[in-house]
Amino acid sequence: MCVELLTYADLGARLHISREAARSLARRRRLPRSRSEDGKALLSVDVPELRCTPRPRRGRRIDPIDALAQIEAVKIEAFKAEVARLEAVATAYRAVFERERERADRLAVELTQAAAETTAANAWAALLEDEVAVLRNGRHAGGAIAGQAARRLGHLAAAIVEADRATRR
């Protein structure tokens, strides 16, 4: 048990720690201190009994600005991925929209054709009703009733055939 008088710098050199770490160790262990002639603090230390094992150095702390830049970079990448996903969804919706618009255009054309056919059929129906009304009355100027009836029946049959052909087109 050999007690030595050491300065903080000498104690730090012996224990392989910094001068501030040696000073902190002396405070924690309440080592006796005294002043040298030059004004430096001297510690009374039994070095082998001290058993100080320095902690491994911690890694350097990240600068807060660098940390924020890294966080922002991660956020930007996440936003870019979200934008790409939303663009894919929009493309899919656009394809569905185009398909439905073409379908609506086809249905509009079919509806227009059906309306035209209905108008033509209504016109033929009105013409045929007029012919039937004339036949029921039995009178037509300029001829015998039986001859007129036969002629009107022929016209009526021709009109029916022509109306049937028109509806098939």
Tab-separated table of N, CA, C and O in Angstrom, residues 77-166:
chain	number	residue	atom	x	y	z
A	77	GLU	N	-38.421	10.797	-49.419
A	77	GLU	CA	-38.514	9.502	-50.099
A	77	GLU	C	-39.897	8.886	-49.898
A	77	GLU	O	-40.472	8.309	-50.819
A	78	ALA	N	-40.440	9.010	-48.683
A	78	ALA	CA	-41.783	8.475	-48.417
A	78	ALA	C	-42.823	9.213	-49.256
A	78	ALA	O	-43.730	8.589	-49.829
A	79	PHE	N	-42.684	10.536	-49.363
A	79	PHE	CA	-43.627	11.311	-50.164
A	79	PHE	C	-43.514	10.956	-51.645
A	79	PHE	O	-44.518	10.875	-52.352
A	80	LYS	N	-42.288	10.746	-52.124
A	80	LYS	CA	-42.099	10.356	-53.522
A	80	LYS	C	-42.771	9.009	-53.795
A	80	LYS	O	-43.405	8.828	-54.842
A	81	ALA	N	-42.621	8.075	-52.858
A	81	ALA	CA	-43.273	6.772	-53.020
A	81	ALA	C	-44.791	6.926	-53.035
A	81	ALA	O	-45.486	6.276	-53.829
A	82	GLU	N	-45.324	7.788	-52.171
A	82	GLU	CA	-46.772	8.015	-52.128
A	82	GLU	C	-47.271	8.659	-53.416
A	82	GLU	O	-48.326	8.301	-53.937
A	83	VAL	N	-46.493	9.604	-53.948
A	83	VAL	CA	-46.867	10.248	-55.213
A	83	VAL	C	-46.891	9.223	-56.336
A	83	VAL	O	-47.814	9.200	-57.163
A	84	ALA	N	-45.887	8.331	-56.368
A	84	ALA	CA	-45.845	7.300	-57.401
A	84	ALA	C	-47.053	6.368	-57.282
A	84	ALA	O	-47.668	5.997	-58.287
A	85	ARG	N	-47.411	6.025	-56.032
A	85	ARG	CA	-48.569	5.147	-55.829
A	85	ARG	C	-49.854	5.829	-56.289
A	85	ARG	O	-50.688	5.219	-56.974
A	86	LEU	N	-50.001	7.107	-55.954
A	86	LEU	CA	-51.199	7.836	-56.347
A	86	LEU	C	-51.272	8.038	-57.861
A	86	LEU	O	-52.360	8.018	-58.443
A	87	GLU	N	-50.126	8.213	-58.509
A	87	GLU	CA	-50.122	8.323	-59.974
A	87	GLU	C	-50.570	7.009	-60.608
A	87	GLU	O	-51.305	7.022	-61.600
A	88	ALA	N	-50.151	5.881	-60.038
A	88	ALA	CA	-50.592	4.587	-60.560
A	88	ALA	C	-52.107	4.424	-60.385
A	88	ALA	O	-52.797	3.938	-61.292
A	89	VAL	N	-52.620	4.835	-59.237
A	89	VAL	CA	-54.064	4.751	-58.993
A	89	VAL	C	-54.813	5.657	-59.979
A	89	VAL	O	-55.841	5.269	-60.551
A	90	ALA	N	-54.286	6.872	-60.197
A	90	ALA	CA	-54.929	7.801	-61.130
A	90	ALA	C	-54.927	7.242	-62.551
A	90	ALA	O	-55.909	7.398	-63.281
A	91	THR	N	-53.846	6.582	-62.942
A	91	THR	CA	-53.770	5.971	-64.272
A	91	THR	C	-54.827	4.879	-64.413
A	91	THR	O	-55.495	4.781	-65.448
A	92	ALA	N	-54.982	4.080	-63.367
A	92	ALA	CA	-55.999	3.023	-63.407
A	92	ALA	C	-57.400	3.628	-63.511
A	92	ALA	O	-58.236	3.156	-64.292
A	93	TYR	N	-57.661	4.690	-62.729
A	93	TYR	CA	-58.966	5.342	-62.795
A	93	TYR	C	-59.200	5.986	-64.163
A	93	TYR	O	-60.310	5.976	-64.678
A	94	ARG	N	-58.165	6.539	-64.760
A	94	ARG	CA	-58.302	7.150	-66.076
A	94	ARG	C	-58.674	6.090	-67.118
A	94	ARG	O	-59.507	6.336	-67.993
A	95	ALA	N	-58.068	4.896	-67.024
A	95	ALA	CA	-58.394	3.819	-67.957
A	95	ALA	C	-59.862	3.417	-67.806
A	95	ALA	O	-60.566	3.210	-68.803
A	96	VAL	N	-60.331	3.312	-66.566
A	96	VAL	CA	-61.742	2.977	-66.329
A	96	VAL	C	-62.639	4.083	-66.887
A	96	VAL	O	-63.665	3.810	-67.526
A	97	PHE	N	-62.266	5.336	-66.684
A	97	PHE	CA	-63.040	6.468	-67.188
A	97	PHE	C	-63.133	6.426	-68.713
A	97	PHE	O	-64.221	6.610	-69.275
A	98	GLU	N	-62.004	6.174	-69.380
A	98	GLU	CA	-62.002	6.118	-70.851
A	98	GLU	C	-62.911	4.994	-71.349
A	98	GLU	O	-63.670	5.159	-72.298
A	99	ARG	N	-62.816	3.831	-70.696
A	99	ARG	CA	-63.643	2.687	-71.095
A	99	ARG	C	-65.125	3.005	-70.923
A	99	ARG	O	-65.942	2.724	-71.807
A	100	GLU	N	-65.491	3.624	-69.809
A	100	GLU	CA	-66.896	3.957	-69.575
A	100	GLU	C	-67.374	5.050	-70.539
A	100	GLU	O	-68.529	5.044	-70.957
A	101	ARG	N	-66.493	5.993	-70.888
A	101	ARG	CA	-66.884	7.031	-71.841
A	101	ARG	C	-67.152	6.431	-73.218
A	101	ARG	O	-68.138	6.782	-73.880
A	102	GLU	N	-66.314	5.480	-73.654
A	102	GLU	CA	-66.561	4.809	-74.938
A	102	GLU	C	-67.871	4.032	-74.897
A	102	GLU	O	-68.630	4.040	-75.866
A	103	ARG	N	-68.127	3.396	-73.759
A	103	ARG	CA	-69.377	2.637	-73.613
A	103	ARG	C	-70.582	3.585	-73.680
A	103	ARG	O	-71.586	3.286	-74.331
A	104	ALA	N	-70.481	4.731	-73.021
A	104	ALA	CA	-71.575	5.707	-73.051
A	104	ALA	C	-71.783	6.248	-74.470
A	104	ALA	O	-72.935	6.445	-74.897
A	105	ASP	N	-70.689	6.461	-75.209
A	105	ASP	CA	-70.819	6.930	-76.594
A	105	ASP	C	-71.541	5.894	-77.456
A	105	ASP	O	-72.408	6.245	-78.267
A	106	ARG	N	-71.174	4.625	-77.275
A	106	ARG	CA	-71.852	3.553	-78.037
A	106	ARG	C	-73.335	3.497	-77.694
A	106	ARG	O	-74.188	3.368	-78.573
A	107	LEU	N	-73.659	3.611	-76.397
A	107	LEU	CA	-75.062	3.577	-75.985
A	107	LEU	C	-75.824	4.778	-76.535
A	107	LEU	O	-76.999	4.658	-76.901
A	108	ALA	N	-75.172	5.942	-76.610
A	108	ALA	CA	-75.832	7.133	-77.158
A	108	ALA	C	-76.150	6.930	-78.642
A	108	ALA	O	-77.226	7.317	-79.113
A	109	VAL	N	-75.227	6.315	-79.384
A	109	VAL	CA	-75.467	6.043	-80.810
A	109	VAL	C	-76.628	5.067	-80.962
A	109	VAL	O	-77.518	5.272	-81.799
A	110	GLU	N	-76.615	4.008	-80.127
A	110	GLU	CA	-77.712	3.034	-80.189
A	110	GLU	C	-79.046	3.697	-79.836
A	110	GLU	O	-80.076	3.396	-80.453
A	111	LEU	N	-79.046	4.574	-78.850
A	111	LEU	CA	-80.272	5.269	-78.455
A	111	LEU	C	-80.774	6.166	-79.582
A	111	LEU	O	-81.984	6.221	-79.856
A	112	THR	N	-79.864	6.854	-80.253
A	112	THR	CA	-80.257	7.699	-81.385
A	112	THR	C	-80.868	6.864	-82.495
A	112	THR	O	-81.890	7.241	-83.088
A	113	GLN	N	-80.252	5.713	-82.794
A	113	GLN	CA	-80.802	4.818	-83.824
A	113	GLN	C	-82.175	4.300	-83.420
A	113	GLN	O	-83.105	4.257	-84.247
A	114	ALA	N	-82.318	3.913	-82.152
A	114	ALA	CA	-83.610	3.411	-81.686
A	114	ALA	C	-84.678	4.503	-81.772
A	114	ALA	O	-85.838	4.227	-82.140
A	115	ALA	N	-84.309	5.742	-81.456
A	115	ALA	CA	-85.265	6.846	-81.544
A	115	ALA	C	-85.686	7.085	-82.992
A	115	ALA	O	-86.872	7.310	-83.270
A	116	ALA	N	-84.727	7.004	-83.917
A	116	ALA	CA	-85.052	7.188	-85.338
A	116	ALA	C	-85.970	6.079	-85.825
A	116	ALA	O	-86.941	6.323	-86.563
A	117	GLU	N	-85.663	4.845	-85.430
A	117	GLU	CA	-86.512	3.714	-85.827
A	117	GLU	C	-87.908	3.855	-85.237
A	117	GLU	O	-88.907	3.549	-85.888
A	118	THR	N	-87.998	4.325	-83.978
A	118	THR	CA	-89.305	4.514	-83.350
A	118	THR	C	-90.105	5.587	-84.080
A	118	THR	O	-91.319	5.425	-84.309
A	119	THR	N	-89.462	6.661	-84.475
A	119	THR	CA	-90.142	7.731	-85.212
A	119	THR	C	-90.657	7.211	-86.549
A	119	THR	O	-91.811	7.493	-86.940
A	120	ALA	N	-89.818	6.427	-87.246
A	120	ALA	CA	-90.238	5.857	-88.537
A	120	ALA	C	-91.402	4.898	-88.339
A	120	ALA	O	-92.367	4.899	-89.125
A	121	ALA	N	-91.331	4.067	-87.300
A	121	ALA	CA	-92.408	3.110	-87.040
A	121	ALA	C	-93.706	3.840	-86.689
A	121	ALA	O	-94.798	3.424	-87.118
A	122	ASN	N	-93.616	4.915	-85.927
A	122	ASN	CA	-94.809	5.696	-85.586
A	122	ASN	C	-95.426	6.336	-86.830
A	122	ASN	O	-96.662	6.401	-86.972
A	123	ALA	N	-94.542	6.809	-87.731
A	123	ALA	CA	-95.054	7.398	-88.981
A	123	ALA	C	-95.776	6.337	-89.803
A	123	ALA	O	-96.862	6.590	-90.363
A	124	TRP	N	-95.195	5.127	-89.940
A	124	TRP	CA	-95.847	4.036	-90.687
A	124	TRP	C	-97.139	3.624	-90.007
A	124	TRP	O	-98.138	3.332	-90.679
A	125	ALA	N	-97.123	3.585	-88.663
A	125	ALA	CA	-98.347	3.204	-87.948
A	125	ALA	C	-99.457	4.222	-88.211
A	125	ALA	O	-100.623	3.840	-88.425
A	126	ALA	N	-99.137	5.494	-88.225
A	126	ALA	CA	-100.139	6.517	-88.502
A	126	ALA	C	-100.669	6.387	-89.924
A	126	ALA	O	-101.888	6.506	-90.166
A	127	LEU	N	-99.763	6.108	-90.877
A	127	LEU	CA	-100.185	5.915	-92.269
A	127	LEU	C	-101.109	4.705	-92.386
A	127	LEU	O	-102.138	4.769	-93.069
A	128	LEU	N	-100.740	3.608	-91.718
A	128	LEU	CA	-101.562	2.402	-91.777
A	128	LEU	C	-102.919	2.618	-91.109
A	128	LEU	O	-103.943	2.104	-91.570
A	129	GLU	N	-102.930	3.362	-90.025
A	129	GLU	CA	-104.213	3.641	-89.368
A	129	GLU	C	-105.123	4.455	-90.289
A	129	GLU	O	-106.347	4.223	-90.327
A	130	ASP	N	-104.513	5.379	-91.032
A	130	ASP	CA	-105.312	6.144	-91.990
A	130	ASP	C	-105.882	5.226	-93.070
A	130	ASP	O	-107.054	5.363	-93.461
A	131	GLU	N	-105.054	4.309	-93.552
A	131	GLU	CA	-105.520	3.383	-94.589
A	131	GLU	C	-106.636	2.488	-94.058
A	131	GLU	O	-107.622	2.223	-94.756
A	132	VAL	N	-106.475	2.004	-92.829
A	132	VAL	CA	-107.515	1.151	-92.239
A	132	VAL	C	-108.791	1.963	-92.057
A	132	VAL	O	-109.897	1.458	-92.303
A	133	ALA	N	-108.703	3.184	-91.662
A	133	ALA	CA	-109.887	4.031	-91.486
A	133	ALA	C	-110.597	4.239	-92.818
A	133	ALA	O	-111.836	4.206	-92.882
A	134	VAL	N	-109.828	4.430	-93.886
A	134	VAL	CA	-110.444	4.602	-95.207
A	134	VAL	C	-111.153	3.320	-95.615
A	134	VAL	O	-112.264	3.341	-96.160
A	135	LEU	N	-110.511	2.161	-95.372
A	135	LEU	CA	-111.137	0.884	-95.723
A	135	LEU	C	-112.408	0.643	-94.915
A	135	LEU	O	-113.374	0.082	-95.416
A	136	ARG	N	-112.412	1.058	-93.666
A	136	ARG	CA	-113.605	0.847	-92.851
A	136	ARG	C	-114.747	1.738	-93.318
A	136	ARG	O	-115.901	1.345	-93.250
A	137	ASN	N	-114.442	2.895	-93.743
A	137	ASN	CA	-115.499	3.779	-94.239
A	137	ASN	C	-116.049	3.257	-95.565
A	137	ASN	O	-117.219	3.454	-95.858
A	138	GLY	N	-115.211	2.654	-96.376
A	138	GLY	CA	-115.652	2.039	-97.622
A	138	GLY	C	-115.902	3.013	-98.726
A	138	GLY	O	-116.451	2.647	-99.756
A	139	ARG	N	-115.585	4.222	-98.566
A	139	ARG	CA	-115.851	5.172	-99.618
A	139	ARG	C	-114.551	5.808	-100.063
A	139	ARG	O	-113.744	6.246	-99.265
A	140	HIS	N	-114.447	5.848	-101.351
A	140	HIS	CA	-113.302	6.511	-101.957
A	140	HIS	C	-113.771	7.095	-103.264
A	140	HIS	O	-114.452	6.438	-104.047
A	141	ALA	N	-113.399	8.290	-103.516
A	141	ALA	CA	-113.912	8.950	-104.718
A	141	ALA	C	-113.312	8.326	-105.962
A	141	ALA	O	-112.137	8.023	-105.991
A	142	GLY	N	-114.158	8.126	-106.985
A	142	GLY	CA	-113.674	7.699	-108.294
A	142	GLY	C	-113.735	6.221	-108.548
A	142	GLY	O	-112.961	5.710	-109.332
A	143	GLY	N	-114.599	5.437	-107.945
A	143	GLY	CA	-114.635	4.046	-108.340
A	143	GLY	C	-115.572	3.227	-107.499
A	143	GLY	O	-116.210	3.702	-106.588
A	144	ALA	N	-115.653	1.943	-107.843
A	144	ALA	CA	-116.539	1.028	-107.139
A	144	ALA	C	-115.942	0.695	-105.783
A	144	ALA	O	-114.735	0.681	-105.600
A	145	ILE	N	-116.753	0.371	-104.837
A	145	ILE	CA	-116.311	0.103	-103.473
A	145	ILE	C	-115.483	-1.180	-103.430
A	145	ILE	O	-114.453	-1.222	-102.780
A	146	ALA	N	-115.895	-2.231	-104.140
A	146	ALA	CA	-115.166	-3.498	-104.112
A	146	ALA	C	-113.800	-3.341	-104.755
A	146	ALA	O	-112.775	-3.842	-104.233
A	147	GLY	N	-113.697	-2.656	-105.878
A	147	GLY	CA	-112.406	-2.457	-106.545
A	147	GLY	C	-111.483	-1.592	-105.714
A	147	GLY	O	-110.277	-1.832	-105.623
A	148	GLN	N	-112.076	-0.607	-105.097
A	148	GLN	CA	-111.272	0.260	-104.240
A	148	GLN	C	-110.770	-0.511	-103.033
A	148	GLN	O	-109.619	-0.334	-102.614
A	149	ALA	N	-111.590	-1.346	-102.486
A	149	ALA	CA	-111.198	-2.114	-101.308
A	149	ALA	C	-110.049	-3.036	-101.641
A	149	ALA	O	-109.099	-3.168	-100.863
A	150	ALA	N	-110.126	-3.677	-102.814
A	150	ALA	CA	-109.039	-4.573	-103.209
A	150	ALA	C	-107.747	-3.793	-103.396
A	150	ALA	O	-106.663	-4.241	-102.987
A	151	ARG	N	-107.863	-2.654	-104.032
A	151	ARG	CA	-106.662	-1.841	-104.261
A	151	ARG	C	-106.092	-1.350	-102.926
A	151	ARG	O	-104.892	-1.361	-102.716
A	152	ARG	N	-106.961	-0.953	-102.048
A	152	ARG	CA	-106.504	-0.464	-100.739
A	152	ARG	C	-105.863	-1.578	-99.925
A	152	ARG	O	-104.888	-1.350	-99.237
A	153	LEU	N	-106.416	-2.790	-100.053
A	153	LEU	CA	-105.810	-3.930	-99.357
A	153	LEU	C	-104.427	-4.210	-99.899
A	153	LEU	O	-103.504	-4.528	-99.150
A	154	GLY	N	-104.261	-4.099	-101.182
A	154	GLY	CA	-102.929	-4.282	-101.785
A	154	GLY	C	-101.951	-3.239	-101.285
A	154	GLY	O	-100.795	-3.542	-100.958
A	155	HIS	N	-102.374	-1.999	-101.237
A	155	HIS	CA	-101.521	-0.928	-100.708
A	155	HIS	C	-101.187	-1.169	-99.240
A	155	HIS	O	-100.050	-0.936	-98.801
A	156	LEU	N	-102.192	-1.639	-98.495
A	156	LEU	CA	-101.988	-1.899	-97.078
A	156	LEU	C	-100.968	-3.010	-96.875
A	156	LEU	O	-100.071	-2.899	-96.032
A	157	ALA	N	-101.075	-4.101	-97.664
A	157	ALA	CA	-100.120	-5.211	-97.557
A	157	ALA	C	-98.722	-4.735	-97.927
A	157	ALA	O	-97.728	-5.084	-97.266
A	158	ALA	N	-98.604	-3.935	-98.980
A	158	ALA	CA	-97.298	-3.415	-99.387
A	158	ALA	C	-96.716	-2.519	-98.299
A	158	ALA	O	-95.507	-2.542	-98.015
A	159	ALA	N	-97.526	-1.704	-97.659
A	159	ALA	CA	-97.058	-0.820	-96.597
A	159	ALA	C	-96.570	-1.615	-95.391
A	159	ALA	O	-95.561	-1.281	-94.768
A	160	ILE	N	-97.289	-2.708	-95.071
A	160	ILE	CA	-96.878	-3.560	-93.944
A	160	ILE	C	-95.535	-4.209	-94.234
A	160	ILE	O	-94.648	-4.244	-93.382
A	161	VAL	N	-95.374	-4.744	-95.457
A	161	VAL	CA	-94.110	-5.383	-95.836
A	161	VAL	C	-92.970	-4.366	-95.789
A	161	VAL	O	-91.881	-4.636	-95.280
A	162	GLU	N	-93.219	-3.171	-96.316
A	162	GLU	CA	-92.173	-2.157	-96.335
A	162	GLU	C	-91.828	-1.698	-94.910
A	162	GLU	O	-90.660	-1.473	-94.583
A	163	ALA	N	-92.811	-1.585	-94.046
A	163	ALA	CA	-92.556	-1.205	-92.657
A	163	ALA	C	-91.746	-2.282	-91.940
A	163	ALA	O	-90.848	-1.984	-91.149
A	164	ASP	N	-92.069	-3.543	-92.243
A	164	ASP	CA	-91.320	-4.649	-91.640
A	164	ASP	C	-89.864	-4.614	-92.094
A	164	ASP	O	-88.951	-4.829	-91.280
A	165	ARG	N	-89.621	-4.357	-93.359
A	165	ARG	CA	-88.251	-4.272	-93.887
A	165	ARG	C	-87.501	-3.100	-93.251
A	165	ARG	O	-86.321	-3.192	-92.946
A	166	ALA	N	-88.181	-1.996	-93.036
A	166	ALA	CA	-87.548	-0.811	-92.458
A	166	ALA	C	-87.129	-1.047	-91.015
A	166	ALA	O	-86.075	-0.588	-90.560
